Amino acid sequence: MQDFLELPNNPSLFALSCDVIKGKFEPVIKAEEAYQVSKTCENPFRKNIVTCKDIRLSVFVDEVQGLDLDTELQTVCQELPFYIPVFDKNVKAIPNISKEFPFVALSLNDITSSGIIHKAGCLHEEKSVALKGMMLQTPCFKNSKIILFSSGADNLIESVWYKRDDIKFFNRIAKMGFYAATGFNFSLFVGECSFSHALNMKRSLASSSLYEQAGVLTIPHMYALNKFQVARWCAWLKSNPSVSYFTVNCQIQRSKQEIAQVVQAIRSILKSVPSVHVLVHGFPIDKIKAFENDILRVHFADMLPLKKAFNYRRMVFDAQNVKLRITHDDSVSIAELVAHNFSEKRMYIDYVRKQMIVNYKLQAKSVA
């Protein structure tokens, strides 16, 4: 199997110009991590990321009290189900399914009414960010425990992060009544400056700490693109034994290689820290078998059943062929389709999980 967490044997020209390779950020960031850099670190307009060349680099580091993953969390979450439905902002069309699904989720972009706008084919940051403070009072959330996935477009994430004090973001989230909130999914992209990776890892952890300080249970978000980053997260988890869940936003991975890389990183963490489970958001469910014998420690959350229902698509679990079949159905209400589709999706995942566990037990017996 290809090791997606290994670094290239030789640095590129861009890697040689990265300050990381000079050992500037050791011992936190190993110089070898720069071998993965395949894009320029020159970024004077601070587009998307903060690189090692940024003239205000120290300001960003000081903002999160250094690059070390040394922020402690005390959150203790109750046991999560293996499947959690994710709703969107159209909550008035969604039925209450709390009896079947005690946990549901929303994303950051669903509870904000501004922050970014689409104009001239591009996303632009607005001057203010407004939160839909009464959204969780909608009937569909009654008796439910609601998880907030702090995920969305990079523009939105950055906008909320930098306006967090002005809009009293974390305190307002606490007042809205969420059961828990995940850390912000500050992006890590292969090839970009290794300093930007370390900074975004720490910023994500810092956001979880701010949730916790506001009185909200938190699930830290963890991206890792190489073995060094995996090792840092594993060391942090072992130092914070009360944390039993971490989450990974899987909505941006599209290619087979990207999906394989995120699976390998997750499984490496699970192997190193046997007590922890992972909540994957938006993972392509047809790739579920990639988790192999770790499947019982993987929890899934997505909104595909909701999207299908809004387009009058009925999902039907075909147990004989182990597939979710999609048919057109405009004979019932959207609310009915929403409830039905989430139920069918859960049955599909449950069936595949049990099938995988049986197969692995049989394999273990045959080896013994």
Coordinates of C-alpha atoms in Angstrom, one line a residue:
M1 CA 0.0 0.0 0.0
Q2 CA 1.3 3.5 -0.9
D3 CA 2.4 5.5 2.1
F4 CA 0.7 8.9 1.7
L5 CA 2.2 10.2 5.0
E6 CA 5.9 9.8 3.9
L7 CA 7.7 12.9 2.6
P8 CA 9.5 13.1 -0.8
N9 CA 13.1 11.9 -0.8
N10 CA 14.3 15.2 -2.3
P11 CA 13.2 18.8 -1.7
S12 CA 11.9 20.9 -4.6
L13 CA 13.2 24.4 -5.4
F14 CA 10.2 25.8 -3.6
A15 CA 11.1 23.7 -0.6
L16 CA 14.6 24.9 -0.5
S17 CA 13.4 28.5 -0.3
C18 CA 11.0 27.7 2.6
D19 CA 12.2 28.9 6.0
V20 CA 11.1 25.6 7.5
I21 CA 13.9 23.7 5.8
K22 CA 16.4 26.1 7.5
G23 CA 15.2 24.8 10.9
K24 CA 13.7 28.2 11.8
F25 CA 10.7 26.6 13.5
E26 CA 12.3 23.6 15.2
P27 CA 11.6 21.7 17.3
V28 CA 7.9 22.2 16.6
I29 CA 8.2 21.9 12.8
K30 CA 10.9 19.5 11.6
A31 CA 13.0 20.8 8.8
E32 CA 12.2 17.7 6.8
E33 CA 8.6 18.8 6.6
A34 CA 9.5 21.4 4.0
Y35 CA 10.3 18.5 1.6
Q36 CA 6.5 18.4 1.0
V37 CA 6.5 22.1 -0.2
S38 CA 5.9 22.3 -3.9
K39 CA 4.5 25.9 -4.1
T40 CA 6.1 29.2 -3.5
C41 CA 6.0 30.6 0.1
E42 CA 6.0 34.1 -1.3
N43 CA 2.5 35.4 -0.5
P44 CA 2.6 39.1 0.0
F45 CA -1.1 39.6 -0.2
R46 CA -1.8 36.7 2.3
K47 CA -4.0 34.8 -0.1
N48 CA -5.6 31.8 1.7
I49 CA -2.7 31.1 4.0
V50 CA -0.1 32.7 6.2
T51 CA 3.4 31.5 5.1
C52 CA 6.9 31.6 6.6
K53 CA 7.6 34.7 4.6
D54 CA 4.8 36.8 6.1
I55 CA 6.0 40.1 7.5
R56 CA 3.6 39.8 10.4
L57 CA 4.4 36.2 11.1
S58 CA 5.1 36.7 14.8
V59 CA 1.7 38.4 15.3
F60 CA -0.1 35.3 14.0
V61 CA 2.0 33.0 16.1
D62 CA 1.5 35.1 19.3
E63 CA -2.3 35.1 18.6
V64 CA -2.4 31.3 19.3
Q65 CA 0.4 31.3 22.0
G66 CA 3.0 29.6 19.9
L67 CA 3.0 26.7 17.4
D68 CA 3.2 23.9 20.0
L69 CA 0.1 21.8 20.3
D70 CA 0.1 22.4 24.1
T71 CA -3.4 23.7 24.5
E72 CA -5.3 21.6 27.0
L73 CA -9.0 20.5 26.7
Q74 CA -11.1 19.0 29.4
T75 CA -14.2 18.2 27.3
V76 CA -16.0 14.9 28.0
C77 CA -18.6 14.0 25.4
Q78 CA -21.1 11.3 25.8
E79 CA -21.1 8.3 23.4
L80 CA -22.0 9.4 19.9
P81 CA -24.1 7.3 17.5
F82 CA -22.4 5.8 14.4
Y83 CA -24.4 8.1 12.2
I84 CA -25.5 11.7 12.6
P85 CA -27.8 13.5 10.2
V86 CA -26.6 17.0 9.1
F87 CA -29.3 19.6 8.5
D88 CA -28.9 22.9 6.6
K89 CA -30.4 26.4 6.9
N90 CA -33.8 25.3 5.4
V91 CA -34.9 24.1 8.8
K92 CA -38.6 24.9 8.4
A93 CA -38.8 22.1 5.8
I94 CA -37.1 19.5 8.0
P95 CA -39.2 17.3 10.3
N96 CA -38.3 16.4 13.9
I97 CA -36.5 13.1 13.9
S98 CA -35.2 13.2 17.4
K99 CA -36.7 9.8 18.4
E100 CA -34.7 8.0 15.8
F101 CA -31.8 10.4 15.7
P102 CA -31.1 12.0 19.1
F103 CA -28.0 13.8 17.7
V104 CA -28.2 16.0 14.6
A105 CA -25.8 18.6 13.3
L106 CA -25.4 22.0 11.5
S107 CA -22.5 23.7 9.8
L108 CA -21.1 27.1 10.4
N109 CA -22.4 28.4 7.1
D110 CA -26.0 27.5 8.1
I111 CA -26.1 29.6 11.2
T112 CA -24.5 32.7 9.7
S113 CA -26.5 35.1 7.6
S114 CA -23.5 37.0 6.3
G115 CA -19.8 36.9 6.3
I116 CA -19.1 36.1 2.7
I117 CA -21.0 37.0 -0.5
H118 CA -20.8 35.6 -4.0
K119 CA -20.1 38.5 -6.4
A120 CA -18.6 38.5 -9.9
G121 CA -17.9 34.8 -9.8
C122 CA -15.9 35.0 -6.6
L123 CA -16.4 34.8 -2.8
H124 CA -15.9 38.1 -1.0
E125 CA -15.6 38.8 2.7
E126 CA -18.2 41.2 4.2
K127 CA -17.6 43.7 6.9
S128 CA -19.8 41.9 9.5
V129 CA -20.9 38.5 10.4
A130 CA -24.5 37.9 11.7
L131 CA -25.6 34.8 13.6
K132 CA -29.1 33.3 13.5
G133 CA -29.5 33.3 17.2
M134 CA -33.0 31.8 17.3
M135 CA -32.4 29.1 14.7
L136 CA -32.2 26.2 17.2
Q137 CA -35.7 27.1 18.5
T138 CA -37.1 25.6 15.3
P139 CA -39.4 22.6 15.9
C140 CA -37.1 20.2 14.1
F141 CA -34.5 20.6 16.8
K142 CA -36.8 19.9 19.8
N143 CA -35.4 17.2 22.1
S144 CA -32.2 16.9 19.9
K145 CA -28.6 17.3 20.9
I146 CA -27.1 19.5 18.2
I147 CA -23.5 19.5 17.1
L148 CA -22.1 22.5 15.3
F149 CA -19.5 21.6 12.6
S150 CA -17.3 24.7 12.4
S151 CA -16.8 24.2 8.7
G152 CA -17.4 26.1 5.6
A153 CA -15.6 28.0 2.9
D154 CA -12.1 29.3 3.9
N155 CA -13.4 32.9 3.5
L156 CA -16.1 32.3 6.0
I157 CA -13.8 30.5 8.5
E158 CA -11.3 33.3 8.3
S159 CA -13.9 36.0 8.5
V160 CA -15.5 34.5 11.6
W161 CA -12.2 33.8 13.2
Y162 CA -10.9 37.4 12.9
K163 CA -14.2 39.0 13.9
R164 CA -14.7 36.5 16.8
D165 CA -14.2 39.1 19.6
D166 CA -16.2 41.9 17.8
I167 CA -19.2 39.7 17.4
K168 CA -18.7 37.8 20.7
F169 CA -18.9 34.6 18.6
F170 CA -18.1 31.9 21.1
N171 CA -20.3 33.3 23.9
R172 CA -23.2 33.7 21.4
I173 CA -22.8 30.1 20.3
A174 CA -22.9 29.0 23.9
K175 CA -26.2 30.8 24.3
M176 CA -27.8 29.2 21.2
G177 CA -27.9 25.8 22.9
F178 CA -25.5 23.6 21.0
Y179 CA -24.6 20.3 22.6
A180 CA -21.0 20.6 21.2
A181 CA -19.0 22.3 18.5
T182 CA -16.1 21.1 16.5
G183 CA -12.8 23.1 16.1
F184 CA -12.6 25.3 13.1
N185 CA -11.4 23.4 10.0
F186 CA -8.6 25.7 9.0
S187 CA -7.3 24.1 5.8
L188 CA -4.2 22.2 5.1
F189 CA -3.3 21.6 1.5
V190 CA -0.5 19.4 0.2
G191 CA 2.4 21.4 -1.3
E192 CA 1.8 24.6 0.7
C193 CA 4.2 26.1 3.2
S194 CA 4.8 23.8 6.2
F195 CA 4.6 26.8 8.5
S196 CA 1.1 27.5 7.4
H197 CA 0.2 23.9 8.2
A198 CA 1.5 24.1 11.7
L199 CA -0.2 27.5 12.3
N200 CA -3.6 26.2 11.1
M201 CA -3.3 23.1 13.2
K202 CA -2.8 25.3 16.3
R203 CA -5.5 27.7 15.3
S204 CA -8.0 24.9 15.0
L205 CA -7.0 23.7 18.5
A206 CA -7.2 27.2 19.8
S207 CA -10.8 27.5 18.5
S208 CA -11.8 24.4 20.4
S209 CA -10.3 25.9 23.5
L210 CA -12.3 29.1 23.0
Y211 CA -15.5 27.0 22.7
E212 CA -14.7 25.2 25.9
Q213 CA -14.0 28.5 27.8
A214 CA -17.4 29.7 26.7
G215 CA -19.0 26.6 28.2
V216 CA -19.5 24.6 25.0
L217 CA -18.3 21.0 24.7
T218 CA -15.9 20.7 21.9
I219 CA -14.6 18.1 19.5
P220 CA -11.1 19.1 18.2
H221 CA -10.7 19.1 14.4
M222 CA -7.5 17.3 13.1
Y223 CA -6.0 17.5 9.7
A224 CA -2.7 15.7 9.1
L225 CA -0.8 15.4 5.8
N226 CA 2.4 13.7 6.9
K227 CA 3.8 11.4 9.6
F228 CA 5.2 14.4 11.6
Q229 CA 1.8 16.0 11.9
V230 CA 0.2 12.7 12.8
A231 CA 2.8 12.3 15.6
R232 CA 2.0 15.8 16.9
W233 CA -1.7 15.1 17.1
C234 CA -1.2 11.7 18.7
A235 CA 1.1 13.2 21.4
W236 CA -1.6 15.8 22.1
L237 CA -4.3 13.2 22.4
K238 CA -2.3 11.2 24.8
S239 CA -1.7 14.3 26.9
N240 CA -5.5 15.1 26.9
P241 CA -7.0 11.7 27.9
S242 CA -10.5 13.2 28.5
V243 CA -10.9 13.8 24.8
S244 CA -12.5 10.7 23.3
Y245 CA -13.5 12.1 19.9
F246 CA -11.8 14.1 17.2
T247 CA -13.3 15.1 13.9
V248 CA -12.2 15.5 10.3
N249 CA -14.0 17.5 7.6
C250 CA -13.9 15.3 4.5
Q251 CA -16.0 17.5 2.2
I252 CA -13.0 18.9 0.2
Q253 CA -11.3 15.7 -0.6
R254 CA -12.2 14.6 -4.1
S255 CA -9.5 12.4 -5.7
K256 CA -8.8 8.8 -4.8
Q257 CA -5.4 10.0 -3.5
E258 CA -6.8 12.7 -1.3
I259 CA -9.4 10.3 0.2
A260 CA -6.7 7.6 0.7
Q261 CA -4.5 10.1 2.4
V262 CA -7.1 11.3 4.9
V263 CA -8.1 7.7 5.7
Q264 CA -4.4 6.8 6.3
A265 CA -4.0 9.8 8.6
I266 CA -7.1 8.9 10.6
R267 CA -6.2 5.2 10.9
S268 CA -2.7 6.1 12.0
I269 CA -4.1 8.2 14.8
L270 CA -6.6 5.5 15.8
K271 CA -3.8 3.0 15.9
S272 CA -1.6 5.1 18.1
V273 CA -4.4 6.2 20.5
P274 CA -6.7 3.2 21.1
S275 CA -9.1 5.1 23.3
V276 CA -10.2 7.7 20.7
H277 CA -12.9 7.7 18.1
V278 CA -13.3 9.9 15.0
L279 CA -16.3 11.7 13.6
V280 CA -15.9 12.2 9.9
H281 CA -18.0 14.9 8.2
G282 CA -19.0 14.4 4.6
F283 CA -16.9 11.2 4.0
P284 CA -17.8 9.5 0.7
I285 CA -19.8 6.6 2.0
D286 CA -18.9 4.2 -0.8
K287 CA -15.4 4.3 0.5
I288 CA -16.4 3.2 4.0
K289 CA -14.5 -0.1 3.7
A290 CA -11.2 1.7 3.5
F291 CA -11.3 2.0 7.3
E292 CA -11.1 -1.8 7.6
N293 CA -11.0 -3.1 11.1
D294 CA -11.1 0.4 12.6
I295 CA -14.7 0.8 11.4
L296 CA -16.3 0.5 14.9
R297 CA -14.4 3.7 15.9
V298 CA -15.5 5.7 13.0
H299 CA -18.7 7.8 13.2
F300 CA -20.3 9.4 10.1
A301 CA -22.2 12.6 9.6
D302 CA -23.5 14.0 6.3
M303 CA -26.4 15.8 4.7
L304 CA -26.7 13.9 1.4
P305 CA -30.1 12.4 2.3
L306 CA -31.4 15.9 3.0
K307 CA -30.1 17.2 -0.4
K308 CA -31.7 14.2 -2.2
A309 CA -35.0 14.8 -0.4
F310 CA -35.1 18.5 -1.4
N311 CA -34.7 17.3 -5.0
Y312 CA -37.5 14.7 -4.6
R313 CA -35.1 11.8 -4.6
R314 CA -35.9 8.8 -2.5
M315 CA -33.0 6.7 -1.2
V316 CA -33.7 3.0 -0.8
F317 CA -31.2 0.6 0.8
D318 CA -30.8 -2.5 -1.3
A319 CA -29.5 -5.1 1.1
Q320 CA -29.1 -7.8 -1.5
N321 CA -26.7 -5.7 -3.6
V322 CA -25.5 -3.6 -0.6
K323 CA -26.3 -0.3 -2.4
L324 CA -28.3 2.8 -1.8
R325 CA -30.6 3.2 -4.8
I326 CA -32.0 6.6 -5.8
T327 CA -35.5 7.0 -7.4
H328 CA -37.6 10.1 -8.2
D329 CA -40.5 10.5 -5.8
D330 CA -42.8 13.6 -5.8
S331 CA -45.8 11.8 -4.3
V332 CA -44.9 12.6 -0.7
S333 CA -43.8 15.7 1.2
I334 CA -40.1 16.8 1.4
A335 CA -40.4 16.3 5.2
E336 CA -41.3 12.6 4.7
L337 CA -38.5 12.1 2.3
V338 CA -36.0 13.7 4.6
A339 CA -36.9 11.3 7.5
H340 CA -37.0 8.3 5.1
N341 CA -33.7 9.1 3.5
F342 CA -31.8 9.5 6.7
S343 CA -33.2 6.2 8.0
E344 CA -32.2 4.4 4.8
K345 CA -28.7 5.9 4.9
R346 CA -28.3 4.7 8.5
M347 CA -29.4 1.2 7.7
Y348 CA -26.9 1.1 4.8
I349 CA -24.0 2.2 7.0
D350 CA -25.1 -0.2 9.8
Y351 CA -25.3 -3.1 7.5
V352 CA -21.8 -2.5 5.9
R353 CA -20.2 -2.0 9.4
K354 CA -21.6 -5.2 10.7
Q355 CA -20.6 -7.1 7.5
M356 CA -17.1 -5.8 7.8
I357 CA -16.7 -6.8 11.4
V358 CA -18.0 -10.3 10.7
N359 CA -15.5 -10.6 7.9
Y360 CA -12.6 -9.5 10.0
K361 CA -13.5 -11.8 12.8
L362 CA -13.6 -14.7 10.4
Q363 CA -10.2 -13.7 9.0
A364 CA -8.7 -13.5 12.5
K365 CA -10.0 -17.0 13.3
S366 CA -8.5 -18.4 10.1
V367 CA -5.1 -16.8 10.9
A368 CA -5.2 -18.2 14.4

